[in-house]
Amino acid sequence: MKRLIASFRYAGQGLRNVCQSEANFRIHLAASLVVIILGYVFDIATLEWVAISLSIGLVMSMECLNSAIEYLADFVSPHKHTQIKKVKDAAAAAVLVTALAAAVVGLCIFAPKIWVLF
């Protein structure tokens, strides 16, 4: 049980570190809060909440993985190196692809609801 509690503590520390040191994580966190508020304002359906929750979880997870890859790459090679740049760029691209997919989910859910207001 101690190991389980410790693993949650380590995960919490990692989340706190990423939140404190990565501006893009904080931007995605703010966007997530806006989407959650919009979900309540528009009273979205249960399956829409599932899609939104999974999208937010995936984007935030990818941000954490991207940060971990960047931290490791900087540790392994603190100097500029073309291969390390490729690794970092690929990790950043994964976040971008996930964020774009999440934006599509958001548009599919919220665009029709916003459209009827006009």
PDB file of C-alpha atoms in Angstrom:
ATOM      1  CA  MET A   1       0.000   0.000   0.000  1.00  0.00           C
ATOM      2  CA  LYS A   2       2.910   2.355   0.737  1.00  0.00           C
ATOM      3  CA  ARG A   3       4.215   1.887  -2.796  1.00  0.00           C
ATOM      4  CA  LEU A   4       0.808   2.732  -4.242  1.00  0.00           C
ATOM      5  CA  ILE A   5       0.574   5.898  -2.171  1.00  0.00           C
ATOM      6  CA  ALA A   6       4.137   6.826  -3.135  1.00  0.00           C
ATOM      7  CA  SER A   7       3.370   6.331  -6.831  1.00  0.00           C
ATOM      8  CA  PHE A   8       0.428   8.732  -6.574  1.00  0.00           C
ATOM      9  CA  ARG A   9       2.648  11.226  -4.749  1.00  0.00           C
ATOM     10  CA  TYR A  10       5.286  10.986  -7.506  1.00  0.00           C
ATOM     11  CA  ALA A  11       2.628  11.465 -10.180  1.00  0.00           C
ATOM     12  CA  GLY A  12       1.307  14.501  -8.318  1.00  0.00           C
ATOM     13  CA  GLN A  13       4.813  15.950  -8.127  1.00  0.00           C
ATOM     14  CA  GLY A  14       5.256  15.387 -11.855  1.00  0.00           C
ATOM     15  CA  LEU A  15       1.952  17.086 -12.614  1.00  0.00           C
ATOM     16  CA  ARG A  16       2.870  20.016 -10.382  1.00  0.00           C
ATOM     17  CA  ASN A  17       6.307  20.319 -12.037  1.00  0.00           C
ATOM     18  CA  VAL A  18       4.826  20.340 -15.528  1.00  0.00           C
ATOM     19  CA  CYS A  19       2.158  22.847 -14.526  1.00  0.00           C
ATOM     20  CA  GLN A  20       4.724  25.169 -12.956  1.00  0.00           C
ATOM     21  CA  SER A  21       7.327  24.979 -15.702  1.00  0.00           C
ATOM     22  CA  GLU A  22       5.415  24.536 -18.966  1.00  0.00           C
ATOM     23  CA  ALA A  23       3.428  27.488 -20.346  1.00  0.00           C
ATOM     24  CA  ASN A  24       1.714  25.342 -22.993  1.00  0.00           C
ATOM     25  CA  PHE A  25       0.392  23.017 -20.289  1.00  0.00           C
ATOM     26  CA  ARG A  26      -1.124  26.006 -18.496  1.00  0.00           C
ATOM     27  CA  ILE A  27      -2.649  27.252 -21.764  1.00  0.00           C
ATOM     28  CA  HIS A  28      -4.252  23.854 -22.369  1.00  0.00           C
ATOM     29  CA  LEU A  29      -5.412  23.771 -18.753  1.00  0.00           C
ATOM     30  CA  ALA A  30      -7.094  27.174 -19.155  1.00  0.00           C
ATOM     31  CA  ALA A  31      -8.700  26.065 -22.428  1.00  0.00           C
ATOM     32  CA  SER A  32      -9.949  22.926 -20.679  1.00  0.00           C
ATOM     33  CA  LEU A  33     -11.580  24.997 -17.951  1.00  0.00           C
ATOM     34  CA  VAL A  34     -13.315  27.150 -20.585  1.00  0.00           C
ATOM     35  CA  VAL A  35     -14.595  24.016 -22.334  1.00  0.00           C
ATOM     36  CA  ILE A  36     -15.859  22.565 -19.048  1.00  0.00           C
ATOM     37  CA  ILE A  37     -17.690  25.811 -18.265  1.00  0.00           C
ATOM     38  CA  LEU A  38     -19.195  25.811 -21.768  1.00  0.00           C
ATOM     39  CA  GLY A  39     -20.274  22.223 -21.211  1.00  0.00           C
ATOM     40  CA  TYR A  40     -22.261  23.285 -18.164  1.00  0.00           C
ATOM     41  CA  VAL A  41     -23.633  26.409 -19.868  1.00  0.00           C
ATOM     42  CA  PHE A  42     -24.896  24.400 -22.851  1.00  0.00           C
ATOM     43  CA  ASP A  43     -25.916  21.406 -20.711  1.00  0.00           C
ATOM     44  CA  ILE A  44     -24.182  18.930 -23.000  1.00  0.00           C
ATOM     45  CA  ALA A  45     -25.223  15.276 -23.090  1.00  0.00           C
ATOM     46  CA  THR A  46     -23.458  12.464 -21.247  1.00  0.00           C
ATOM     47  CA  LEU A  47     -21.710  11.136 -24.366  1.00  0.00           C
ATOM     48  CA  GLU A  48     -20.571  14.659 -25.198  1.00  0.00           C
ATOM     49  CA  TRP A  49     -19.062  14.869 -21.698  1.00  0.00           C
ATOM     50  CA  VAL A  50     -17.303  11.580 -22.349  1.00  0.00           C
ATOM     51  CA  ALA A  51     -15.844  12.913 -25.614  1.00  0.00           C
ATOM     52  CA  ILE A  52     -14.786  16.177 -23.958  1.00  0.00           C
ATOM     53  CA  SER A  53     -13.271  14.384 -20.954  1.00  0.00           C
ATOM     54  CA  LEU A  54     -11.296  11.980 -23.131  1.00  0.00           C
ATOM     55  CA  SER A  55     -10.106  14.829 -25.351  1.00  0.00           C
ATOM     56  CA  ILE A  56      -8.948  16.887 -22.375  1.00  0.00           C
ATOM     57  CA  GLY A  57      -7.268  13.857 -20.825  1.00  0.00           C
ATOM     58  CA  LEU A  58      -5.450  13.008 -24.034  1.00  0.00           C
ATOM     59  CA  VAL A  59      -4.198  16.549 -24.621  1.00  0.00           C
ATOM     60  CA  MET A  60      -3.004  16.965 -21.041  1.00  0.00           C
ATOM     61  CA  SER A  61      -1.359  13.519 -21.117  1.00  0.00           C
ATOM     62  CA  MET A  62       0.423  14.356 -24.356  1.00  0.00           C
ATOM     63  CA  GLU A  63       1.647  17.626 -22.832  1.00  0.00           C
ATOM     64  CA  CYS A  64       3.073  15.654 -19.892  1.00  0.00           C
ATOM     65  CA  LEU A  65       4.748  13.139 -22.221  1.00  0.00           C
ATOM     66  CA  ASN A  66       6.124  15.941 -24.376  1.00  0.00           C
ATOM     67  CA  SER A  67       7.590  17.600 -21.294  1.00  0.00           C
ATOM     68  CA  ALA A  68       9.103  14.318 -20.092  1.00  0.00           C
ATOM     69  CA  ILE A  69      10.712  13.751 -23.490  1.00  0.00           C
ATOM     70  CA  GLU A  70      12.076  17.312 -23.509  1.00  0.00           C
ATOM     71  CA  TYR A  71      13.468  16.975 -19.964  1.00  0.00           C
ATOM     72  CA  LEU A  72      15.149  13.689 -20.856  1.00  0.00           C
ATOM     73  CA  ALA A  73      16.505  15.029 -24.149  1.00  0.00           C
ATOM     74  CA  ASP A  74      17.951  18.094 -22.399  1.00  0.00           C
ATOM     75  CA  PHE A  75      19.551  15.847 -19.771  1.00  0.00           C
ATOM     76  CA  VAL A  76      21.078  13.500 -22.345  1.00  0.00           C
ATOM     77  CA  SER A  77      22.262  16.276 -24.634  1.00  0.00           C
ATOM     78  CA  PRO A  78      22.330  19.745 -23.058  1.00  0.00           C
ATOM     79  CA  HIS A  79      23.881  21.168 -26.226  1.00  0.00           C
ATOM     80  CA  LYS A  80      22.007  21.696 -29.480  1.00  0.00           C
ATOM     81  CA  HIS A  81      21.971  18.552 -31.575  1.00  0.00           C
ATOM     82  CA  THR A  82      20.005  17.869 -34.767  1.00  0.00           C
ATOM     83  CA  GLN A  83      18.812  14.431 -33.625  1.00  0.00           C
ATOM     84  CA  ILE A  84      17.613  15.787 -30.271  1.00  0.00           C
ATOM     85  CA  LYS A  85      15.792  18.560 -32.147  1.00  0.00           C
ATOM     86  CA  LYS A  86      14.010  15.915 -34.236  1.00  0.00           C
ATOM     87  CA  VAL A  87      12.977  14.055 -31.073  1.00  0.00           C
ATOM     88  CA  LYS A  88      11.645  17.234 -29.470  1.00  0.00           C
ATOM     89  CA  ASP A  89       9.861  18.315 -32.649  1.00  0.00           C
ATOM     90  CA  ALA A  90       8.190  14.919 -33.009  1.00  0.00           C
ATOM     91  CA  ALA A  91       6.985  15.056 -29.402  1.00  0.00           C
ATOM     92  CA  ALA A  92       5.636  18.573 -29.952  1.00  0.00           C
ATOM     93  CA  ALA A  93       3.916  17.395 -33.139  1.00  0.00           C
ATOM     94  CA  ALA A  94       2.157  14.667 -31.153  1.00  0.00           C
ATOM     95  CA  VAL A  95       0.725  17.330 -28.850  1.00  0.00           C
ATOM     96  CA  LEU A  96      -0.353  19.416 -31.840  1.00  0.00           C
ATOM     97  CA  VAL A  97      -2.130  16.497 -33.526  1.00  0.00           C
ATOM     98  CA  THR A  98      -3.915  15.622 -30.286  1.00  0.00           C
ATOM     99  CA  ALA A  99      -4.905  19.245 -29.655  1.00  0.00           C
ATOM    100  CA  LEU A 100      -6.257  19.587 -33.204  1.00  0.00           C
ATOM    101  CA  ALA A 101      -8.302  16.413 -32.785  1.00  0.00           C
ATOM    102  CA  ALA A 102      -9.642  17.771 -29.476  1.00  0.00           C
ATOM    103  CA  ALA A 103     -10.547  21.036 -31.205  1.00  0.00           C
ATOM    104  CA  VAL A 104     -12.523  19.092 -33.814  1.00  0.00           C
ATOM    105  CA  VAL A 105     -14.385  17.293 -31.017  1.00  0.00           C
ATOM    106  CA  GLY A 106     -15.108  20.660 -29.403  1.00  0.00           C
ATOM    107  CA  LEU A 107     -16.341  22.141 -32.667  1.00  0.00           C
ATOM    108  CA  CYS A 108     -18.608  19.171 -33.341  1.00  0.00           C
ATOM    109  CA  ILE A 109     -20.155  19.525 -29.898  1.00  0.00           C
ATOM    110  CA  PHE A 110     -20.313  23.294 -29.423  1.00  0.00           C
ATOM    111  CA  ALA A 111     -20.647  24.782 -32.930  1.00  0.00           C
ATOM    112  CA  PRO A 112     -24.273  23.652 -33.418  1.00  0.00           C
ATOM    113  CA  LYS A 113     -25.191  24.895 -29.939  1.00  0.00           C
ATOM    114  CA  ILE A 114     -23.570  28.283 -30.542  1.00  0.00           C
ATOM    115  CA  TRP A 115     -24.998  28.512 -34.075  1.00  0.00           C
ATOM    116  CA  VAL A 116     -28.611  28.430 -32.828  1.00  0.00           C
ATOM    117  CA  LEU A 117     -27.903  31.503 -30.693  1.00  0.00           C
ATOM    118  CA  PHE A 118     -27.499  33.617 -33.834  1.00  0.00           C
TER     119      PHE A 118
END
